[in-house]
Coordinates of C-alpha atoms and ligand atoms in Angstrom, one line a residue:
M1 CA 97.6 -46.0 4.6
T2 CA 96.1 -49.0 2.8
I3 CA 94.6 -49.2 -0.6
Y4 CA 93.8 -46.2 -2.6
Q5 CA 91.3 -47.2 -5.2
F6 CA 91.2 -43.8 -6.8
L7 CA 94.0 -41.7 -7.9
L8 CA 94.1 -38.4 -6.4
L9 CA 97.5 -37.0 -6.9
F10 CA 99.0 -34.5 -4.7
L11 CA 101.7 -32.5 -6.1
L12 CA 103.9 -31.6 -3.4
W13 CA 106.0 -28.6 -2.9
V14 CA 108.7 -29.3 -0.4
C15 CA 110.8 -26.3 -1.1
L16 CA 113.0 -24.2 1.1
P17 CA 113.8 -20.8 -0.3
H18 CA 117.5 -21.4 -0.3
F19 CA 117.2 -24.8 -1.9
C20 CA 114.8 -24.6 -4.8
S21 CA 112.2 -22.5 -6.5
P22 CA 108.4 -22.9 -5.9
E23 CA 108.0 -24.2 -9.5
I24 CA 109.6 -27.5 -8.6
M25 CA 106.8 -30.0 -8.3
F26 CA 106.5 -33.6 -8.9
R27 CA 103.9 -36.1 -9.3
R28 CA 103.5 -39.2 -7.2
T29 CA 101.2 -42.1 -7.4
P30 CA 99.2 -42.7 -4.3
V31 CA 100.7 -46.0 -3.6
P32 CA 101.7 -45.9 0.0
Q33 CA 105.4 -45.7 0.5
K34 CA 107.6 -45.1 3.4
R35 CA 109.2 -41.7 3.5
I36 CA 112.8 -41.9 2.2
L37 CA 114.9 -39.3 3.7
G38 CA 117.5 -37.6 1.5
A39 CA 116.6 -39.8 -1.5
R40 CA 116.8 -38.7 -5.1
V41 CA 113.6 -39.2 -6.9
P42 CA 113.7 -39.7 -10.6
R43 CA 111.2 -37.4 -12.4
S44 CA 109.2 -38.6 -15.3
D45 CA 111.3 -36.5 -17.6
G46 CA 114.4 -38.4 -16.4
K47 CA 115.8 -35.5 -14.5
I48 CA 116.8 -36.1 -10.9
L49 CA 114.9 -34.1 -8.4
H50 CA 116.8 -33.4 -5.2
R51 CA 114.7 -33.5 -2.2
Q52 CA 115.9 -31.9 0.9
K53 CA 116.3 -33.9 4.1
R54 CA 112.9 -33.2 5.6
G55 CA 111.4 -35.1 2.7
W56 CA 107.8 -35.2 1.9
M57 CA 105.0 -37.5 2.6
W58 CA 102.1 -38.5 0.6
N59 CA 99.1 -36.4 1.6
Q60 CA 101.1 -33.6 3.1
F61 CA 102.0 -30.2 1.9
F62 CA 104.7 -28.1 3.5
L63 CA 104.5 -24.4 3.7
L64 CA 107.0 -22.0 5.1
E65 CA 105.7 -19.7 7.8
E66 CA 106.0 -16.0 7.8
Y67 CA 106.0 -15.5 4.1
T68 CA 106.7 -11.9 3.3
G69 CA 105.9 -11.8 -0.4
S70 CA 103.1 -9.5 -1.7
D71 CA 101.5 -12.2 -3.8
Y72 CA 99.6 -15.3 -2.5
Q73 CA 102.0 -18.0 -1.4
Y74 CA 101.9 -21.1 -3.5
V75 CA 101.1 -24.3 -1.5
G76 CA 100.8 -27.0 -4.0
K77 CA 98.6 -28.7 -6.6
L78 CA 95.8 -31.3 -6.4
H79 CA 95.6 -33.5 -9.4
S80 CA 93.4 -36.4 -10.4
D81 CA 94.3 -39.0 -13.1
Q82 CA 90.7 -38.5 -14.2
D83 CA 91.7 -35.0 -15.2
K84 CA 92.0 -34.9 -19.0
G85 CA 92.8 -31.3 -18.9
D86 CA 89.6 -30.4 -20.7
G87 CA 88.2 -28.4 -17.7
S88 CA 85.5 -31.0 -17.0
L89 CA 86.8 -31.6 -13.5
K90 CA 86.3 -29.3 -10.6
Y91 CA 88.5 -29.4 -7.5
I92 CA 86.9 -28.5 -4.2
L93 CA 88.6 -27.8 -0.9
S94 CA 87.1 -27.9 2.6
G95 CA 88.4 -28.0 6.1
D96 CA 90.7 -25.7 8.2
G97 CA 90.9 -22.4 6.5
A98 CA 89.4 -23.6 3.2
G99 CA 88.1 -20.7 1.2
T100 CA 89.6 -18.1 3.4
L101 CA 93.2 -18.9 4.3
F102 CA 93.6 -21.5 1.6
I103 CA 92.0 -21.1 -1.8
I104 CA 92.1 -23.5 -4.7
D105 CA 91.9 -22.9 -8.4
E106 CA 89.0 -25.2 -9.2
K107 CA 90.3 -25.9 -12.7
T108 CA 94.0 -26.4 -12.1
G109 CA 93.9 -27.7 -8.5
D110 CA 96.5 -25.1 -7.5
I111 CA 96.3 -24.2 -3.8
H112 CA 97.5 -20.8 -2.5
A113 CA 97.7 -19.3 1.0
T114 CA 96.1 -15.8 1.1
R115 CA 98.0 -14.5 4.0
R116 CA 101.1 -14.9 6.1
I117 CA 100.9 -18.0 8.4
D118 CA 102.5 -18.2 11.9
R119 CA 103.5 -21.8 12.7
E120 CA 103.6 -20.9 16.4
E121 CA 99.9 -20.1 16.2
K122 CA 98.9 -23.2 14.3
A123 CA 101.3 -25.8 12.9
F124 CA 99.0 -28.1 11.0
Y125 CA 95.9 -27.5 8.8
T126 CA 93.8 -30.5 8.0
L127 CA 91.8 -30.1 4.8
R128 CA 89.8 -32.3 2.5
A129 CA 89.9 -32.5 -1.3
Q130 CA 87.3 -33.5 -3.8
A131 CA 87.3 -33.8 -7.5
I132 CA 83.8 -33.7 -9.1
N133 CA 82.6 -33.8 -12.6
R134 CA 81.6 -30.3 -13.4
R135 CA 78.6 -31.4 -15.5
T136 CA 77.2 -34.2 -13.4
L137 CA 78.4 -32.8 -10.1
R138 CA 79.3 -36.4 -9.2
P139 CA 82.6 -37.1 -7.5
V140 CA 85.2 -38.6 -9.7
E141 CA 87.3 -39.2 -6.6
P142 CA 86.3 -39.8 -3.0
E143 CA 86.9 -37.1 -0.6
S144 CA 90.5 -37.3 0.7
E145 CA 92.1 -35.8 3.7
F146 CA 95.4 -34.1 3.6
V147 CA 97.5 -31.9 5.9
I148 CA 99.3 -28.7 5.3
K149 CA 102.2 -28.6 7.7
I150 CA 103.7 -25.3 8.4
H151 CA 107.4 -25.3 8.2
D152 CA 109.2 -23.6 11.0
I153 CA 111.6 -20.7 10.6
N154 CA 113.5 -19.2 13.6
D155 CA 111.3 -16.3 14.3
N156 CA 111.1 -16.5 18.0
E157 CA 113.8 -15.6 20.5
P158 CA 114.1 -17.5 23.7
T159 CA 112.2 -15.7 26.5
F160 CA 112.5 -16.0 30.3
P161 CA 109.2 -16.0 32.2
E162 CA 110.6 -13.5 34.7
E163 CA 112.3 -10.2 33.8
I164 CA 114.2 -10.3 37.1
Y165 CA 114.9 -13.1 39.4
T166 CA 116.1 -13.0 43.0
A167 CA 118.1 -15.6 44.6
S168 CA 120.5 -16.1 47.5
V169 CA 123.5 -18.2 48.4
P170 CA 125.6 -18.3 51.6
E171 CA 128.8 -16.3 51.5
M172 CA 132.0 -18.4 51.6
S173 CA 130.3 -21.2 49.6
V174 CA 132.5 -23.6 47.7
V175 CA 133.0 -22.9 44.0
G176 CA 130.3 -24.6 42.0
T177 CA 127.5 -24.2 44.6
S178 CA 124.2 -24.0 42.8
V179 CA 122.4 -20.7 43.3
V180 CA 119.3 -20.9 41.0
Q181 CA 118.2 -22.2 37.7
V182 CA 116.7 -20.0 35.0
T183 CA 114.9 -21.5 32.1
A184 CA 114.0 -19.8 28.8
T185 CA 111.4 -21.1 26.4
D186 CA 111.5 -20.8 22.6
A187 CA 108.3 -21.0 20.7
D188 CA 109.9 -22.4 17.6
D189 CA 109.7 -26.0 16.6
P190 CA 111.9 -28.0 18.9
S191 CA 111.6 -31.1 16.7
Y192 CA 113.3 -29.5 13.8
G193 CA 116.7 -27.9 13.5
N194 CA 118.1 -25.7 16.2
S195 CA 115.6 -22.9 16.1
A196 CA 114.5 -23.8 19.6
R197 CA 117.8 -25.2 20.9
V198 CA 118.7 -22.8 23.7
I199 CA 122.2 -22.2 25.1
Y200 CA 122.8 -20.1 28.2
S201 CA 125.7 -17.7 28.8
I202 CA 126.6 -15.1 31.3
L203 CA 126.8 -11.5 30.1
Q204 CA 127.3 -9.9 33.5
G205 CA 128.4 -11.3 36.9
Q206 CA 131.7 -12.9 36.1
P207 CA 134.0 -13.9 37.7
Y208 CA 131.7 -14.4 40.7
F209 CA 129.1 -16.6 39.0
S210 CA 128.8 -18.9 36.0
V211 CA 126.0 -20.5 34.2
E212 CA 125.7 -24.0 32.8
P213 CA 125.2 -23.6 29.1
E214 CA 122.7 -26.5 28.7
T215 CA 120.7 -26.2 31.9
G216 CA 120.8 -22.5 32.9
I217 CA 121.9 -23.4 36.4
I218 CA 123.8 -20.5 38.0
R219 CA 126.7 -21.5 40.2
T220 CA 129.2 -19.7 42.3
A221 CA 132.5 -19.4 40.5
L222 CA 134.8 -17.7 43.0
P223 CA 136.0 -19.0 46.4
N224 CA 135.6 -17.1 49.6
M225 CA 133.0 -14.6 48.4
N226 CA 132.6 -12.4 51.5
R227 CA 129.2 -10.8 52.4
E228 CA 131.0 -8.3 54.6
N229 CA 132.8 -7.0 51.5
R230 CA 129.9 -7.2 49.0
E231 CA 126.4 -8.5 49.5
Q232 CA 124.6 -7.9 46.3
Y233 CA 125.4 -9.1 42.8
Q234 CA 123.5 -8.5 39.6
V235 CA 123.9 -11.3 37.1
V236 CA 122.7 -11.1 33.5
I237 CA 122.0 -14.3 31.7
Q238 CA 121.5 -14.6 28.0
A239 CA 119.6 -17.5 26.3
K240 CA 120.4 -17.9 22.6
D241 CA 118.8 -20.3 20.2
M242 CA 120.5 -22.0 17.2
G243 CA 122.5 -23.8 19.9
G244 CA 124.2 -20.5 20.8
Q245 CA 125.6 -20.0 17.3
M246 CA 126.0 -16.8 15.5
G247 CA 122.8 -15.6 14.0
G248 CA 120.7 -17.1 16.8
L249 CA 118.1 -15.1 18.5
S250 CA 118.5 -14.2 22.1
G251 CA 116.8 -13.0 25.2
T252 CA 118.2 -12.0 28.6
T253 CA 117.1 -12.0 32.2
T254 CA 118.6 -10.4 35.3
V255 CA 119.2 -12.3 38.5
N256 CA 119.7 -10.4 41.7
I257 CA 121.8 -12.6 44.0
T258 CA 122.3 -11.8 47.7
L259 CA 125.0 -13.4 49.7
T260 CA 123.6 -14.6 53.0
D261 CA 125.6 -14.4 56.2
V262 CA 127.6 -17.1 57.8
N263 CA 129.6 -16.7 61.0
D264 CA 133.0 -15.9 59.6
N265 CA 133.9 -13.0 61.8
P266 CA 134.8 -13.2 65.5
P267 CA 133.6 -10.5 67.9
R268 CA 136.2 -7.8 68.7
F269 CA 136.6 -5.3 71.5
P270 CA 137.5 -1.9 70.1
Q271 CA 139.7 -1.1 73.1
N272 CA 142.2 -3.1 75.1
T273 CA 141.2 -1.3 78.3
I274 CA 138.0 0.3 79.5
H275 CA 137.8 2.6 82.5
L276 CA 134.7 2.7 84.7
R277 CA 133.9 4.5 87.9
V278 CA 131.5 3.7 90.6
L279 CA 130.5 5.4 93.9
E280 CA 131.4 3.2 96.9
S281 CA 127.8 3.8 98.1
S282 CA 126.3 2.1 95.0
P283 CA 124.0 -0.6 96.2
V284 CA 124.4 -4.2 95.0
G285 CA 122.8 -4.6 91.5
T286 CA 123.7 -1.1 90.3
A287 CA 124.8 -1.1 86.7
I288 CA 128.0 0.8 86.5
G289 CA 128.7 0.8 82.8
S290 CA 128.9 -1.4 79.8
V291 CA 131.3 -3.0 77.3
K292 CA 130.6 -3.9 73.8
A293 CA 132.4 -6.1 71.3
T294 CA 131.6 -5.5 67.6
D295 CA 131.0 -8.3 65.1
A296 CA 130.9 -7.8 61.4
D297 CA 128.3 -10.5 60.9
T298 CA 124.6 -10.1 61.3
G299 CA 121.8 -11.8 63.3
K300 CA 122.7 -14.8 65.3
N301 CA 126.2 -14.8 63.8
A302 CA 126.9 -11.6 65.6
E303 CA 125.4 -12.7 69.0
V304 CA 127.9 -12.7 71.9
E305 CA 127.8 -13.7 75.5
Y306 CA 129.9 -11.7 78.0
R307 CA 131.8 -13.3 80.9
I308 CA 134.2 -12.1 83.6
I309 CA 137.0 -14.6 83.2
D310 CA 139.7 -13.2 85.5
G311 CA 140.8 -10.2 87.6
D312 CA 140.8 -9.1 91.2
G313 CA 137.2 -7.9 91.0
T314 CA 135.6 -11.2 90.1
D315 CA 133.9 -11.4 93.6
M316 CA 132.7 -7.8 93.6
F317 CA 131.2 -7.4 90.1
D318 CA 129.0 -9.3 87.7
I319 CA 128.4 -9.0 84.0
I320 CA 125.1 -9.6 82.2
T321 CA 124.6 -9.8 78.5
E322 CA 121.9 -7.4 77.2
K323 CA 120.4 -9.2 74.3
D324 CA 118.9 -6.2 72.5
T325 CA 122.0 -4.1 72.4
Q326 CA 124.5 -6.9 72.6
E327 CA 126.3 -5.1 75.4
G328 CA 127.8 -6.5 78.5
I329 CA 126.4 -4.6 81.6
I330 CA 128.7 -4.6 84.6
T331 CA 126.9 -4.6 87.9
V332 CA 127.9 -4.4 91.6
K333 CA 127.8 -7.8 93.2
K334 CA 129.0 -6.9 96.7
P335 CA 129.0 -3.6 98.8
L336 CA 132.1 -1.6 97.9
D337 CA 134.3 0.4 100.2
Y338 CA 136.6 3.0 99.0
E339 CA 138.6 2.9 102.2
S340 CA 139.5 -0.7 101.8
R341 CA 140.0 -0.8 98.0
R342 CA 140.0 1.8 95.3
L343 CA 140.6 0.0 92.1
Y344 CA 139.5 -3.3 90.7
T345 CA 140.5 -5.0 87.4
L346 CA 138.3 -7.4 85.4
K347 CA 139.2 -9.4 82.4
V348 CA 136.0 -9.6 80.3
E349 CA 135.5 -12.1 77.4
A350 CA 133.0 -11.8 74.6
E351 CA 132.3 -15.0 72.7
N352 CA 130.0 -15.8 69.7
T353 CA 127.1 -18.0 70.8
H354 CA 126.7 -19.7 67.4
V355 CA 130.0 -20.8 66.0
D356 CA 130.2 -22.6 62.7
P357 CA 132.8 -25.5 62.8
R358 CA 133.5 -24.9 59.1
F359 CA 135.1 -21.5 59.9
Y360 CA 137.0 -22.5 63.1
Y361 CA 140.1 -21.6 61.1
L362 CA 139.1 -18.0 61.1
G363 CA 138.7 -17.9 64.9
P364 CA 138.9 -18.0 67.8
F365 CA 135.4 -16.6 67.9
K366 CA 136.0 -14.6 71.1
D367 CA 138.0 -11.6 72.4
T368 CA 138.9 -10.1 75.7
T369 CA 139.3 -6.7 77.2
I370 CA 140.5 -5.3 80.5
V371 CA 137.9 -3.3 82.6
K372 CA 139.4 -1.1 85.3
I373 CA 136.9 0.1 87.9
S374 CA 137.7 3.0 90.1
I375 CA 135.8 3.2 93.4
E376 CA 134.8 6.8 94.2
D377 CA 134.8 8.1 97.7
V378 CA 131.6 9.3 99.3
D379 CA 131.6 11.8 102.3
E380 CA 130.1 9.5 104.9
P381 CA 128.7 10.7 108.3
P382 CA 130.8 10.3 111.5
V383 CA 130.1 7.1 113.3
F384 CA 130.0 6.9 117.1
S385 CA 131.9 4.1 118.6
R386 CA 128.7 2.9 120.2
S387 CA 125.1 3.4 119.3
S388 CA 124.3 4.5 122.9
Y389 CA 126.2 5.3 126.1
L390 CA 125.1 5.1 129.7
F391 CA 126.9 7.1 132.4
E392 CA 125.9 6.9 136.1
V393 CA 126.5 10.0 138.2
H394 CA 125.7 11.1 141.7
E395 CA 123.1 13.8 142.1
D396 CA 125.4 16.1 143.9
I397 CA 128.2 15.9 141.5
E398 CA 130.1 19.0 140.9
V399 CA 129.7 21.0 137.8
G400 CA 132.4 20.3 135.4
T401 CA 133.1 16.8 136.6
I402 CA 133.9 14.4 133.7
I403 CA 131.2 11.8 133.7
G404 CA 132.3 9.8 130.6
T405 CA 133.6 10.0 127.1
V406 CA 131.8 9.5 123.8
M407 CA 133.8 8.8 120.6
A408 CA 132.9 9.4 117.0
R409 CA 135.0 8.4 114.0
D410 CA 135.0 9.8 110.5
P411 CA 135.1 6.8 108.1
D412 CA 136.3 9.0 105.3
S413 CA 140.0 8.6 104.9
T414 CA 140.8 12.3 104.3
S415 CA 139.3 12.9 107.8
S416 CA 137.6 16.1 108.4
P417 CA 137.4 17.1 112.0
V418 CA 134.4 15.9 113.9
R419 CA 132.5 18.6 115.6
Q420 CA 130.3 17.2 118.3
S421 CA 127.1 18.7 119.5
Q422 CA 124.7 17.9 122.3
R423 CA 121.2 16.6 121.7
D424 CA 118.3 16.8 124.1
D425 CA 116.9 13.7 125.6
S426 CA 114.2 13.2 128.2
S427 CA 116.3 12.5 131.2
G428 CA 117.8 16.0 131.4
C429 CA 120.0 18.5 129.8
F430 CA 123.7 18.0 129.1
R431 CA 126.1 19.8 127.1
E432 CA 129.2 17.9 126.6
N433 CA 132.1 19.4 128.4
F434 CA 129.7 22.0 129.8
G435 CA 127.2 22.0 132.5
C436 CA 123.5 22.6 132.1
Ligands
NAG1 C1 117.9 -5.9 41.9 O1 119.1 -5.2 42.1 C2 119.1 -3.8 41.7 C3 120.5 -3.3 41.9 O2 121.1 -3.8 43.0 C4 118.0 -3.1 42.5 O3 118.0 -1.7 42.1 C5 116.7 -3.7 42.2 O4 115.7 -3.1 43.0 C6 116.7 -5.2 42.6 N1 115.5 -5.8 42.2 C7 114.9 -6.8 42.9 C8 113.6 -7.3 42.4 O5 115.3 -7.2 43.9
CA2 CA1 113.9 -19.5 18.2
CA3 CA1 129.6 -13.2 57.8

């Protein structure tokens, strides 16, 4: 502001309800002055007028939002030094809301608001004031601009953009691991007081999680949180204005937190010993049965690889890992023979394929089981000692002469007697031990 050649006095009302009554007004010459906070301004009548800390400025009115009175809310008074009080002057208002929201008494210069005003909708109204001679209609003052600044009250609670958030954090995370940040906004005036100063607290979810009061960052608060015990947590965060003090307004949000898996459980065979049976006639490659280790983890943390690591059957059997079922399938590697061996033993190991070094101390991440395989007998056909026999005889040989011996052996151990019978062939007709 520079030079004001004309005197247009704004009478300012800078009143808060708890502090003073709307009648307190004072005059001020339009000489530009810096705002003096917390000063005491002597009134013309010698009394001291206490101004509250916010102070006032030349060419500004302050008006409290959300006025609930039934009458029009008093804003302030325009006054010209040219006003002799004889009614010859007329005050005119124009600009934001002039004539509707803000009305002026053209004789006295008193300005009123006609309805309740919401600062969060509009915080400043810029208006222009004129004083004219009622008779000549000529301005006695130049048009002057002023502002009605709407004074905040704490009428907005902090709100979160989302009603429910979802977040996740690995199980077994160290205490203080950041999970997610939630931020509430408060529509009140952040530049004044604490009406928009938000502090976060946790209403539900302790002792597992905590929230940073100033930032809204949610962190883990308990060591060794185990997904295998509990996977889902519901955390309720409150945001409260007035710096979290009593009387502040608050809003809440819910955060669904899922613990994600880490490999903190080794695979385990449910039994120490597993019995399988296989027919001795089973061809190489036959699957004779399966073993399965359980793992409390999920996904790749539960993946195992099976191996035969010991036993007297390591040459005779193989194991393959079935990816889909996570089973170890035992197969025949070499032809089996009940008569030469009836029982084999394998030591089978299941080991996690993705081990996390951070959790070595919970290992080892493998387990073993004993697999006993019984070979089952099959009733095999007798076997001749040779595949063909040739006996030479003279044509005049006597009936009943022994011309040779054929031998058949029963490979089954519990030998059933071999009954031999003759078969025709082209060279003639023989019946063993008998003539033709
Ligand atoms: C949050 O968790 C609750 C209880 O566990 C569940 O009913 C709800 O569906 C979850 N909401 C979301 C969005 O994940
Ligand atoms: Ca608020
Ligand atoms: Ca796990």
